[in-house]
Short mmCIF file of C-alpha atoms and ligand atoms in Angstrom, two decimals:
data_model
loop_
_atom_site.label_atom_id
_atom_site.label_comp_id
_atom_site.label_asym_id
_atom_site.label_seq_id
_atom_site.Cartn_x
_atom_site.Cartn_y
_atom_site.Cartn_z
CA MET U 1 70.22 6.54 51.05
CA PRO U 2 71.80 4.55 53.90
CA THR U 3 71.95 0.76 53.63
CA ALA U 4 71.39 -1.89 56.30
CA LEU U 5 72.96 -5.33 56.03
CA ILE U 6 70.97 -8.26 57.35
CA ILE U 7 73.05 -11.41 57.61
CA LEU U 8 71.24 -14.69 58.19
CA ALA U 9 73.39 -16.91 60.36
CA ALA U 10 71.06 -18.82 62.69
CA GLY U 11 71.21 -22.24 61.05
CA ALA U 12 72.87 -25.18 62.76
CA GLY U 13 74.77 -26.42 59.76
CA THR U 14 74.06 -30.03 60.68
CA ARG U 15 75.87 -31.39 57.64
CA MET U 16 79.17 -29.93 58.83
CA ARG U 17 79.06 -32.54 61.65
CA SER U 18 80.65 -30.04 63.98
CA ALA U 19 80.26 -28.70 67.51
CA ARG U 20 81.10 -25.29 66.03
CA PRO U 21 78.34 -23.20 64.40
CA LYS U 22 78.70 -23.40 60.64
CA VAL U 23 79.32 -19.68 60.05
CA LEU U 24 82.31 -19.76 62.42
CA HIS U 25 84.29 -22.26 60.38
CA PRO U 26 87.30 -20.43 58.97
CA LEU U 27 87.98 -19.64 55.35
CA ALA U 28 91.41 -18.13 54.63
CA GLY U 29 91.84 -17.56 58.35
CA ALA U 30 88.58 -15.71 59.04
CA PRO U 31 85.14 -17.10 59.92
CA LEU U 32 82.68 -17.50 57.04
CA LEU U 33 80.54 -14.84 58.72
CA ALA U 34 83.40 -12.31 58.54
CA HIS U 35 83.62 -12.84 54.78
CA ALA U 36 79.93 -12.04 54.33
CA ILE U 37 80.32 -8.95 56.51
CA ALA U 38 83.42 -7.88 54.55
CA ALA U 39 81.59 -8.19 51.22
CA GLY U 40 78.73 -6.07 52.57
CA ALA U 41 81.17 -3.48 53.92
CA ALA U 42 81.58 -2.21 50.33
CA LEU U 43 78.10 -0.69 50.63
CA ALA U 44 79.29 1.29 53.69
CA PRO U 45 76.29 0.00 55.64
CA ALA U 46 74.86 2.30 58.28
CA ARG U 47 73.61 -0.78 60.15
CA THR U 48 74.68 -4.41 60.25
CA VAL U 49 72.27 -6.87 61.85
CA VAL U 50 73.39 -10.47 62.26
CA ILE U 51 70.65 -13.03 62.87
CA ALA U 52 72.09 -15.65 65.21
CA GLY U 53 70.55 -18.83 66.63
CA HIS U 54 72.76 -21.88 66.98
CA GLY U 55 75.83 -20.93 69.02
CA ALA U 56 74.51 -17.38 69.25
CA GLU U 57 77.06 -16.20 71.81
CA ALA U 58 80.05 -17.27 69.72
CA VAL U 59 78.41 -15.98 66.54
CA ALA U 60 77.79 -12.61 68.22
CA ALA U 61 81.44 -12.40 69.29
CA ALA U 62 82.62 -13.12 65.75
CA ALA U 63 80.17 -10.53 64.38
CA HIS U 64 81.60 -7.88 66.71
CA ASP U 65 85.15 -8.83 65.75
CA ALA U 66 84.33 -8.36 62.07
CA ALA U 67 82.17 -5.25 62.49
CA PRO U 68 82.39 -3.61 65.93
CA GLY U 69 79.07 -1.79 65.43
CA ALA U 70 77.15 -4.92 64.39
CA GLU U 71 73.87 -5.65 66.13
CA VAL U 72 72.85 -9.22 66.83
CA ALA U 73 69.25 -10.43 66.83
CA ILE U 74 68.39 -13.89 68.06
CA GLN U 75 66.17 -16.28 66.14
CA HIS U 76 65.31 -18.88 68.76
CA GLU U 77 63.71 -21.33 66.36
CA GLN U 78 64.73 -21.68 62.73
CA ARG U 79 61.43 -21.32 60.92
CA GLY U 80 62.72 -20.18 57.55
CA THR U 81 64.52 -17.33 55.86
CA ALA U 82 61.57 -14.87 56.03
CA HIS U 83 61.19 -15.55 59.75
CA ALA U 84 64.96 -15.07 60.14
CA ALA U 85 64.98 -11.74 58.26
CA LEU U 86 62.03 -10.53 60.37
CA GLN U 87 64.14 -10.84 63.52
CA ALA U 88 65.97 -7.73 62.28
CA ALA U 89 62.74 -5.68 62.42
CA PRO U 90 63.17 -4.32 65.99
CA ALA U 91 66.76 -3.29 65.26
CA LEU U 92 65.68 -1.55 62.04
CA ASP U 93 62.60 0.11 63.50
CA GLY U 94 62.50 3.65 62.08
CA PHE U 95 65.39 2.94 59.68
CA ALA U 96 64.86 4.69 56.35
CA GLY U 97 66.91 3.17 53.56
CA ASP U 98 67.61 -0.07 51.76
CA ALA U 99 68.17 -3.43 53.39
CA ILE U 100 70.23 -6.15 51.76
CA VAL U 101 69.94 -9.73 52.99
CA LEU U 102 73.07 -11.89 52.85
CA TYR U 103 73.73 -15.42 54.11
CA GLY U 104 76.46 -16.00 56.67
CA ASP U 105 77.44 -19.23 54.92
CA THR U 106 78.00 -17.68 51.48
CA PRO U 107 81.47 -16.14 51.68
CA LEU U 108 82.50 -15.49 48.07
CA ILE U 109 80.06 -12.78 46.96
CA ARG U 110 82.09 -9.92 45.53
CA SER U 111 81.60 -6.36 46.69
CA ALA U 112 81.14 -5.21 43.08
CA THR U 113 78.16 -7.57 42.75
CA LEU U 114 76.46 -6.01 45.77
CA GLU U 115 77.16 -2.56 44.35
CA ALA U 116 75.47 -3.61 41.09
CA MET U 117 72.44 -4.75 43.10
CA ALA U 118 72.26 -1.44 44.96
CA ALA U 119 72.44 0.37 41.60
CA ALA U 120 69.64 -1.82 40.15
CA ARG U 121 67.32 -0.56 42.88
CA ALA U 122 66.89 2.53 40.67
CA GLN U 123 64.86 0.28 38.30
CA HIS U 124 63.20 -2.18 40.70
CA ASP U 125 61.56 -2.22 44.12
CA ILE U 126 63.10 -5.62 44.83
CA VAL U 127 66.40 -6.81 43.40
CA VAL U 128 67.40 -10.47 43.65
CA LEU U 129 70.87 -11.84 42.94
CA GLY U 130 70.66 -14.77 40.52
CA PHE U 131 73.10 -17.03 38.74
CA GLU U 132 73.05 -19.49 35.86
CA ALA U 133 73.76 -22.90 37.35
CA ALA U 134 75.29 -25.70 35.30
CA ASP U 135 73.56 -28.06 37.73
CA PRO U 136 70.75 -26.13 39.45
CA GLY U 137 70.23 -28.92 42.00
CA ARG U 138 68.02 -27.85 44.89
CA TYR U 139 68.35 -24.08 44.48
CA GLY U 140 65.26 -21.90 44.29
CA ARG U 141 64.37 -21.05 40.64
CA LEU U 142 63.83 -17.52 39.33
CA VAL U 143 60.66 -17.38 37.23
CA MET U 144 61.05 -14.47 34.78
CA GLU U 145 58.40 -12.52 32.94
CA GLY U 146 60.34 -10.74 30.21
CA PRO U 147 62.97 -8.62 31.95
CA ASP U 148 61.10 -8.76 35.27
CA LEU U 149 61.15 -11.33 38.04
CA ALA U 150 57.66 -12.77 38.55
CA ARG U 151 58.36 -15.02 41.53
CA ILE U 152 60.81 -17.45 43.08
CA VAL U 153 59.86 -21.07 43.46
CA GLU U 154 61.70 -23.38 45.84
CA PHE U 155 62.91 -26.66 44.40
CA LYS U 156 60.68 -28.70 46.70
CA ASP U 157 57.59 -26.83 45.50
CA ALA U 158 58.54 -26.55 41.82
CA THR U 159 56.87 -28.29 38.89
CA GLU U 160 58.96 -30.25 36.38
CA ALA U 161 58.87 -27.26 34.01
CA GLU U 162 60.05 -24.90 36.77
CA ARG U 163 62.82 -27.30 37.77
CA ALA U 164 64.12 -27.06 34.21
CA ILE U 165 64.88 -23.35 34.78
CA ARG U 166 68.61 -22.82 35.22
CA LEU U 167 68.47 -19.26 36.55
CA CYS U 168 68.76 -19.76 40.32
CA ASN U 169 68.31 -17.75 43.48
CA SER U 170 71.52 -16.94 45.39
CA GLY U 171 69.49 -15.82 48.41
CA VAL U 172 70.81 -12.24 48.29
CA ILE U 173 67.92 -9.82 48.11
CA CYS U 174 67.71 -6.03 48.30
CA ALA U 175 64.72 -3.75 48.91
CA ASP U 176 63.62 -0.76 50.92
CA ALA U 177 63.95 -1.92 54.54
CA ARG U 178 60.37 -1.10 55.53
CA THR U 179 58.97 -2.76 52.38
CA LEU U 180 61.09 -5.85 53.04
CA MET U 181 59.88 -6.19 56.63
CA ARG U 182 56.26 -5.49 55.70
CA LEU U 183 56.33 -8.16 52.97
CA ALA U 184 58.22 -10.67 55.14
CA ARG U 185 55.46 -10.35 57.76
CA ARG U 186 52.89 -11.37 55.11
CA VAL U 187 54.72 -14.58 54.15
CA GLY U 188 52.98 -17.83 55.16
CA ASP U 189 54.33 -21.32 55.72
CA ASP U 190 51.96 -23.26 53.46
CA ASN U 191 54.64 -25.04 51.40
CA ALA U 192 56.51 -28.31 51.08
CA ALA U 193 58.96 -27.44 53.88
CA GLY U 194 56.42 -25.82 56.21
CA GLU U 195 58.82 -22.85 56.45
CA TYR U 196 58.50 -19.11 56.02
CA TYR U 197 60.31 -18.51 52.71
CA LEU U 198 61.83 -15.07 52.20
CA THR U 199 61.65 -15.84 48.50
CA ASP U 200 57.85 -15.51 48.67
CA ILE U 201 58.13 -11.73 49.06
CA VAL U 202 58.71 -11.41 45.31
CA ALA U 203 55.27 -12.73 44.33
CA LEU U 204 53.67 -10.73 47.17
CA ALA U 205 55.37 -7.56 45.94
CA ARG U 206 54.32 -8.17 42.33
CA ALA U 207 50.71 -8.68 43.43
CA GLU U 208 50.86 -5.24 45.07
CA GLY U 209 52.08 -3.69 41.81
CA LEU U 210 55.71 -3.37 42.91
CA SER U 211 58.47 -4.41 40.50
CA ALA U 212 61.18 -7.01 40.89
CA GLY U 213 64.36 -7.60 38.90
CA VAL U 214 67.43 -9.77 38.82
CA VAL U 215 71.13 -8.98 38.83
CA THR U 216 73.28 -11.96 37.89
CA CYS U 217 76.74 -12.97 38.96
CA ASP U 218 79.10 -15.85 38.40
CA ALA U 219 77.96 -19.09 40.04
CA ALA U 220 81.32 -19.25 41.87
CA GLU U 221 80.32 -16.22 43.97
CA THR U 222 77.15 -17.77 45.29
CA MET U 223 78.78 -21.00 46.46
CA GLY U 224 77.29 -21.81 49.86
CA VAL U 225 79.02 -23.89 52.49
CA ASN U 226 76.99 -26.75 53.94
CA THR U 227 79.56 -29.55 54.25
CA ARG U 228 83.29 -29.90 54.93
CA ALA U 229 83.76 -30.74 51.26
CA GLU U 230 82.06 -27.48 50.27
CA LEU U 231 84.20 -25.62 52.82
CA ALA U 232 87.30 -27.05 51.13
CA ALA U 233 85.92 -26.12 47.71
CA ALA U 234 85.20 -22.57 48.91
CA GLU U 235 88.74 -22.33 50.31
CA SER U 236 90.16 -23.40 47.00
CA ALA U 237 87.99 -20.87 45.14
CA PHE U 238 89.04 -18.13 47.56
CA GLN U 239 92.71 -19.01 47.13
CA ALA U 240 92.44 -18.99 43.33
CA ARG U 241 90.87 -15.54 43.44
CA ALA U 242 93.34 -14.12 45.99
CA ARG U 243 96.36 -15.44 44.06
CA ALA U 244 95.04 -13.99 40.80
CA GLU U 245 94.55 -10.62 42.52
CA ALA U 246 98.09 -10.71 43.95
CA LEU U 247 99.59 -11.54 40.54
CA ALA U 248 97.58 -8.74 38.93
CA ALA U 249 98.86 -6.35 41.62
CA GLY U 250 102.49 -7.06 40.72
CA VAL U 251 103.46 -9.90 43.05
CA THR U 252 105.74 -12.59 41.61
CA MET U 253 104.80 -16.18 42.42
CA THR U 254 106.59 -18.97 40.59
CA ALA U 255 104.06 -21.59 41.75
CA PRO U 256 100.98 -19.62 42.84
CA GLU U 257 98.91 -22.78 43.22
CA THR U 258 101.13 -23.78 46.18
CA VAL U 259 100.93 -20.44 48.02
CA HIS U 260 98.26 -20.18 50.70
CA LEU U 261 96.99 -16.65 51.38
CA ALA U 262 94.86 -15.35 54.25
CA HIS U 263 91.79 -13.13 53.91
CA ASP U 264 93.85 -10.03 54.76
CA THR U 265 97.32 -10.78 53.34
CA ALA U 266 98.77 -7.48 52.09
CA LEU U 267 101.52 -7.96 49.51
CA ALA U 268 103.06 -4.90 47.84
CA ALA U 269 104.08 -4.82 44.19
CA ASP U 270 107.42 -6.50 43.50
CA VAL U 271 107.15 -8.88 46.41
CA GLU U 272 108.41 -12.32 45.42
CA ILE U 273 106.89 -15.45 46.88
CA GLU U 274 108.57 -18.79 46.29
CA PRO U 275 106.60 -22.07 46.27
CA HIS U 276 104.82 -23.52 49.32
CA VAL U 277 104.54 -20.43 51.49
CA VAL U 278 101.68 -20.22 54.00
CA PHE U 279 100.26 -16.90 55.19
CA GLY U 280 98.17 -16.87 58.35
CA PRO U 281 96.11 -13.76 59.14
CA GLY U 282 97.63 -10.32 59.64
CA VAL U 283 100.66 -10.29 57.34
CA THR U 284 101.94 -7.22 55.48
CA VAL U 285 104.91 -7.50 53.13
CA ALA U 286 106.64 -4.42 51.67
CA SER U 287 107.93 -4.03 48.14
CA GLY U 288 111.01 -5.93 47.08
CA ALA U 289 110.84 -8.45 49.91
CA ARG U 290 111.32 -12.08 49.03
CA ILE U 291 109.61 -14.89 50.91
CA ARG U 292 111.47 -18.09 50.17
CA ALA U 293 110.05 -21.59 49.93
CA PHE U 294 108.26 -23.42 52.76
CA SER U 295 108.02 -20.43 55.11
CA HIS U 296 105.07 -19.84 57.44
CA LEU U 297 104.07 -16.29 58.41
CA GLU U 298 101.29 -14.88 60.57
CA GLY U 299 100.64 -11.57 62.35
CA CYS U 300 103.86 -9.98 61.12
CA THR U 301 105.22 -7.17 58.98
CA ILE U 302 108.10 -7.61 56.55
CA GLY U 303 110.10 -4.59 55.40
CA ALA U 304 111.25 -3.67 51.93
CA GLY U 305 113.98 -5.85 50.51
CA ALA U 306 113.96 -8.35 53.38
CA VAL U 307 114.60 -12.01 52.60
CA ILE U 308 112.72 -14.58 54.66
CA GLY U 309 113.42 -18.32 54.60
CA PRO U 310 113.55 -20.85 53.11
CA GLN U 311 111.88 -22.72 55.99
CA ALA U 312 111.40 -19.71 58.30
CA ARG U 313 108.57 -19.24 60.78
CA LEU U 314 107.34 -15.73 61.60
CA ARG U 315 104.83 -15.65 64.42
CA PRO U 316 102.56 -12.85 65.68
CA GLY U 317 104.33 -9.64 66.59
CA ALA U 318 107.36 -10.21 64.37
CA ARG U 319 108.31 -6.82 62.90
CA VAL U 320 111.02 -7.30 60.35
CA GLY U 321 112.71 -4.16 59.01
CA ALA U 322 114.08 -3.34 55.60
CA ASP U 323 116.82 -5.57 54.16
CA VAL U 324 116.72 -7.96 57.11
CA ARG U 325 117.71 -11.60 56.54
CA VAL U 326 115.82 -14.37 58.34
CA GLY U 327 117.16 -17.72 57.22
CA ASN U 328 116.33 -21.40 57.44
CA PHE U 329 114.87 -22.92 60.60
CA VAL U 330 114.57 -19.57 62.31
CA GLU U 331 111.54 -18.68 64.44
CA ILE U 332 110.71 -15.06 65.27
CA LYS U 333 107.92 -14.11 67.68
CA ASN U 334 106.96 -10.71 69.14
CA ALA U 335 110.28 -9.25 68.17
CA GLU U 336 111.53 -6.30 66.20
CA LEU U 337 114.46 -6.72 63.83
CA ALA U 338 115.83 -3.34 62.73
CA GLU U 339 117.14 -2.61 59.27
CA GLY U 340 119.81 -4.92 57.96
CA ALA U 341 119.84 -7.32 60.93
CA LYS U 342 120.65 -10.97 60.14
CA VAL U 343 119.39 -14.15 61.77
CA ASN U 344 120.40 -16.70 59.21
CA HIS U 345 120.29 -20.15 60.76
CA LEU U 346 118.55 -22.31 63.37
CA SER U 347 117.61 -19.64 65.91
CA TYR U 348 114.72 -18.59 68.15
CA VAL U 349 114.18 -14.85 68.69
CA GLY U 350 111.15 -14.12 70.87
CA ASP U 351 110.12 -11.10 72.98
CA ALA U 352 113.16 -9.24 71.73
CA SER U 353 114.46 -6.23 69.89
CA VAL U 354 117.41 -6.57 67.59
CA GLY U 355 119.26 -3.42 66.52
CA ALA U 356 120.17 -2.41 63.01
CA ALA U 357 122.81 -4.55 61.28
CA ALA U 358 123.19 -6.86 64.28
CA ASN U 359 124.24 -10.42 63.39
CA ILE U 360 122.75 -13.32 65.29
CA GLY U 361 124.86 -16.47 64.94
CA ALA U 362 123.54 -19.94 64.19
CA GLY U 363 121.72 -21.71 67.00
CA THR U 364 121.09 -18.62 69.13
CA VAL U 365 118.14 -18.77 71.52
CA THR U 366 116.48 -15.96 73.44
CA CYS U 367 115.47 -17.86 76.58
CA ASN U 368 112.36 -15.76 77.13
CA TYR U 369 110.24 -18.00 79.33
CA ASP U 370 111.01 -19.00 82.88
CA GLY U 371 108.01 -21.30 83.18
CA VAL U 372 105.77 -18.53 84.53
CA SER U 373 106.50 -15.23 82.76
CA LYS U 374 107.97 -13.99 79.49
CA HIS U 375 111.01 -11.71 79.58
CA ARG U 376 112.63 -9.45 76.99
CA THR U 377 115.99 -9.57 75.30
CA GLU U 378 117.53 -6.42 73.85
CA ILE U 379 120.34 -6.59 71.34
CA GLY U 380 121.96 -3.32 70.30
CA ALA U 381 122.78 -2.09 66.82
CA GLY U 382 125.78 -3.73 65.24
CA ALA U 383 126.07 -6.40 67.94
CA PHE U 384 127.55 -9.80 67.02
CA ILE U 385 126.00 -12.74 68.81
CA GLY U 386 128.26 -15.81 68.57
CA SER U 387 126.80 -19.12 67.43
CA ASP U 388 124.94 -21.13 70.05
CA THR U 389 124.52 -18.22 72.48
CA MET U 390 121.77 -18.66 75.06
CA LEU U 391 120.45 -15.23 76.01
CA VAL U 392 118.69 -15.72 79.35
CA ALA U 393 116.11 -12.92 79.51
CA PRO U 394 115.68 -10.33 80.84
CA VAL U 395 119.02 -9.37 79.39
CA ARG U 396 120.58 -6.69 77.23
CA VAL U 397 123.52 -6.97 74.87
CA GLY U 398 124.85 -3.51 74.07
CA ALA U 399 125.49 -1.89 70.71
CA GLU U 400 128.54 -3.31 68.92
CA ALA U 401 129.02 -5.84 71.72
CA MET U 402 129.93 -9.49 71.05
CA THR U 403 129.21 -12.79 72.75
CA GLY U 404 131.52 -15.79 72.44
CA SER U 405 130.13 -18.91 70.77
CA GLY U 406 128.44 -21.27 73.19
CA SER U 407 127.97 -18.58 75.83
CA VAL U 408 125.09 -18.57 78.29
CA ILE U 409 124.50 -14.87 78.85
CA THR U 410 122.69 -14.11 82.10
CA ARG U 411 123.95 -10.57 82.76
CA ASP U 412 123.82 -7.43 80.63
CA VAL U 413 126.73 -6.88 78.24
CA PRO U 414 127.88 -3.25 77.99
CA ASP U 415 128.17 -1.51 74.62
CA GLY U 416 131.29 -2.57 72.78
CA ALA U 417 132.20 -5.36 75.27
CA LEU U 418 132.93 -9.03 74.54
CA ALA U 419 131.16 -11.46 76.87
CA VAL U 420 132.44 -15.03 77.09
CA ALA U 421 130.41 -17.25 79.39
CA ARG U 422 131.54 -20.83 78.91
CA ALA U 423 134.07 -23.22 80.48
CA ARG U 424 137.68 -22.59 79.51
CA GLN U 425 139.15 -25.25 77.16
CA ASP U 426 141.65 -27.72 78.64
CA ASN U 427 143.76 -29.85 76.21
CA LYS U 428 145.24 -33.12 77.60
CA PRO U 429 147.94 -34.32 75.13
CA GLY U 430 147.65 -38.00 74.07
CA PHE U 431 144.78 -38.60 76.47
CA ALA U 432 142.22 -39.56 73.80
CA ARG U 433 144.31 -42.49 72.47
CA LYS U 434 145.01 -43.76 75.97
CA LEU U 435 141.35 -43.61 76.92
CA MET U 436 140.30 -45.51 73.76
CA ALA U 437 142.82 -48.28 74.39
CA ARG U 438 141.57 -48.71 77.94
CA LEU U 439 137.92 -48.85 76.83
CA ARG U 440 138.65 -51.42 74.11
CA ALA U 441 140.62 -53.61 76.51
CA ALA U 442 137.78 -53.52 79.03
CA ALA U 443 135.36 -54.61 76.29
CA GLY U 444 137.68 -57.46 75.24
CA LYS U 445 138.33 -56.05 71.75
CA GLU U 446 141.60 -55.92 69.79
CA SER U 447 143.18 -52.49 69.81
C1 UD1 V 501 67.74 -20.69 50.24
C2 UD1 V 501 66.66 -20.08 49.33
C3 UD1 V 501 66.83 -20.64 47.93
C4 UD1 V 501 68.23 -20.37 47.41
C5 UD1 V 501 69.26 -20.91 48.39
C6 UD1 V 501 70.62 -20.43 47.98
C7 UD1 V 501 64.68 -19.65 50.72
C8 UD1 V 501 63.37 -20.13 51.11
N1 UD1 V 501 65.35 -20.40 49.85
O1 UD1 V 501 67.46 -22.07 50.36
O2 UD1 V 501 65.90 -20.05 47.04
O3 UD1 V 501 68.41 -20.94 46.13
O4 UD1 V 501 69.01 -20.42 49.72
O5 UD1 V 501 71.61 -21.01 48.80
O6 UD1 V 501 65.12 -18.60 51.18
N2 UD1 V 501 68.63 -19.34 58.09
C9 UD1 V 501 68.37 -18.77 59.29
N3 UD1 V 501 67.20 -19.06 59.90
C10 UD1 V 501 66.26 -19.87 59.35
C11 UD1 V 501 66.54 -20.44 58.11
C12 UD1 V 501 67.73 -20.16 57.48
O7 UD1 V 501 69.19 -18.01 59.83
O8 UD1 V 501 65.22 -20.05 59.98
C13 UD1 V 501 69.90 -19.04 57.42
C14 UD1 V 501 70.78 -20.26 57.29
O9 UD1 V 501 71.64 -20.38 58.42
C15 UD1 V 501 71.55 -19.98 56.01
C16 UD1 V 501 70.58 -19.17 55.18
O10 UD1 V 501 69.63 -18.62 56.10
O11 UD1 V 501 72.70 -19.20 56.25
C17 UD1 V 501 69.88 -19.98 54.10
O12 UD1 V 501 69.12 -21.02 54.70
P1 UD1 V 501 69.04 -22.45 54.06
O13 UD1 V 501 68.24 -23.30 54.94
O14 UD1 V 501 70.40 -22.93 53.68
O15 UD1 V 501 68.20 -22.16 52.72
P2 UD1 V 501 68.16 -23.05 51.43
O16 UD1 V 501 67.22 -24.16 51.63
O17 UD1 V 501 69.52 -23.36 50.99
MG1 MG V 502 71.50 -23.44 51.96
#
């Protein structure tokens, strides 16, 4: 049976106090919406329909980034979750299979939980994801009847006795797509909020003789983001989970609580991460590599056995080969460093390729930008770039070539050649003492 994902993401998110739609705020480097889509991807959905409203254009773009085949339906007015889900009806017309409704602002649901819900559909026509809340607050309450779900009551409409129930509605709901749409159409708005509640479909289904059941998960998974404080709490929960997964997969972290991972950080077994390392999106690190303290990496690949940092910055397009060394205060951008190359101190390497075992001396800069365009620097295998070399791109330094320290290289250097491009040194014997004496006399000071 194919599955359709329906992701509700039309709300404004007023409490975020932001010009940006709530579901586009990033968590671990990806929008909240992308996290919901990624969780649902475990069900290999045949269709993904995102319900957008506030900031629909930007939300649609993010939906397509996360799932290129996603369809976007617009809910012009936010009239409740049932009304929102119904906006998917035209897109799902003729679709035979299950639909699962997720919220775009609930990023921590685990794929395994959604799989358990799909499996529970063998026993129930409608499956709702619930959780035991320590403080149930304003969540909808799940009213059970033995092992079956009788109905869901919203906090605003609940009696005191119902408010005492601690089993809460996460909002995730799964049913046959046509049943879901048919029931959602029957929902009315006669309630405390004057909204069309998707939660009402449970009682409607039961009245028709259909069955409803609950799958439960940890409360941490259902954490919704409504405020900046909740966004920070969700980030911290995501980080805790991602670090635990990395440790379990064989990554060494001496102070995992200080390491910041992105949603897609790929760390092989036997990678070592020192304290205070930040991963932006798009980083892959191969086995045996060591990322030293206070380094910042994004959009890059690190080869086996490489050592990065401390205090290194790897920007998008950095492709670092096996056993490469990138040391302190070195920035690498859109550049390939072949096996065994070394850039150990205080250098900028951008729009460049560095051959195997080449050594880039301290303070080297690839001058890649002329104010209008970017240009490439090529450094051959085994080359030795002297400290403080300015490589004015486009320029090529050949294999096993050398540049003298302090050189400004503006022309290609042939393989095996030494290029020295700096003023010749002139020593003037005794001149320094004479000059000092003259300066002191002029300032009226004793010599
Ligand atoms: C909802 C549930 C409640 C549950 C809680 C869990 C209903 C009626 N209530 O309440 O039982 O405990 O979630 O967090 O479903 N949205 C739209 N269009 C709308 C309304 C909402 O797209 O017209 C989206 C929102 O952007 C949000 C999600 O649906 O992503 C949930 O809406 P929200 O208003 O937060 O529902 P709650 O009142 O929290
Ligand atoms: Mg909510």
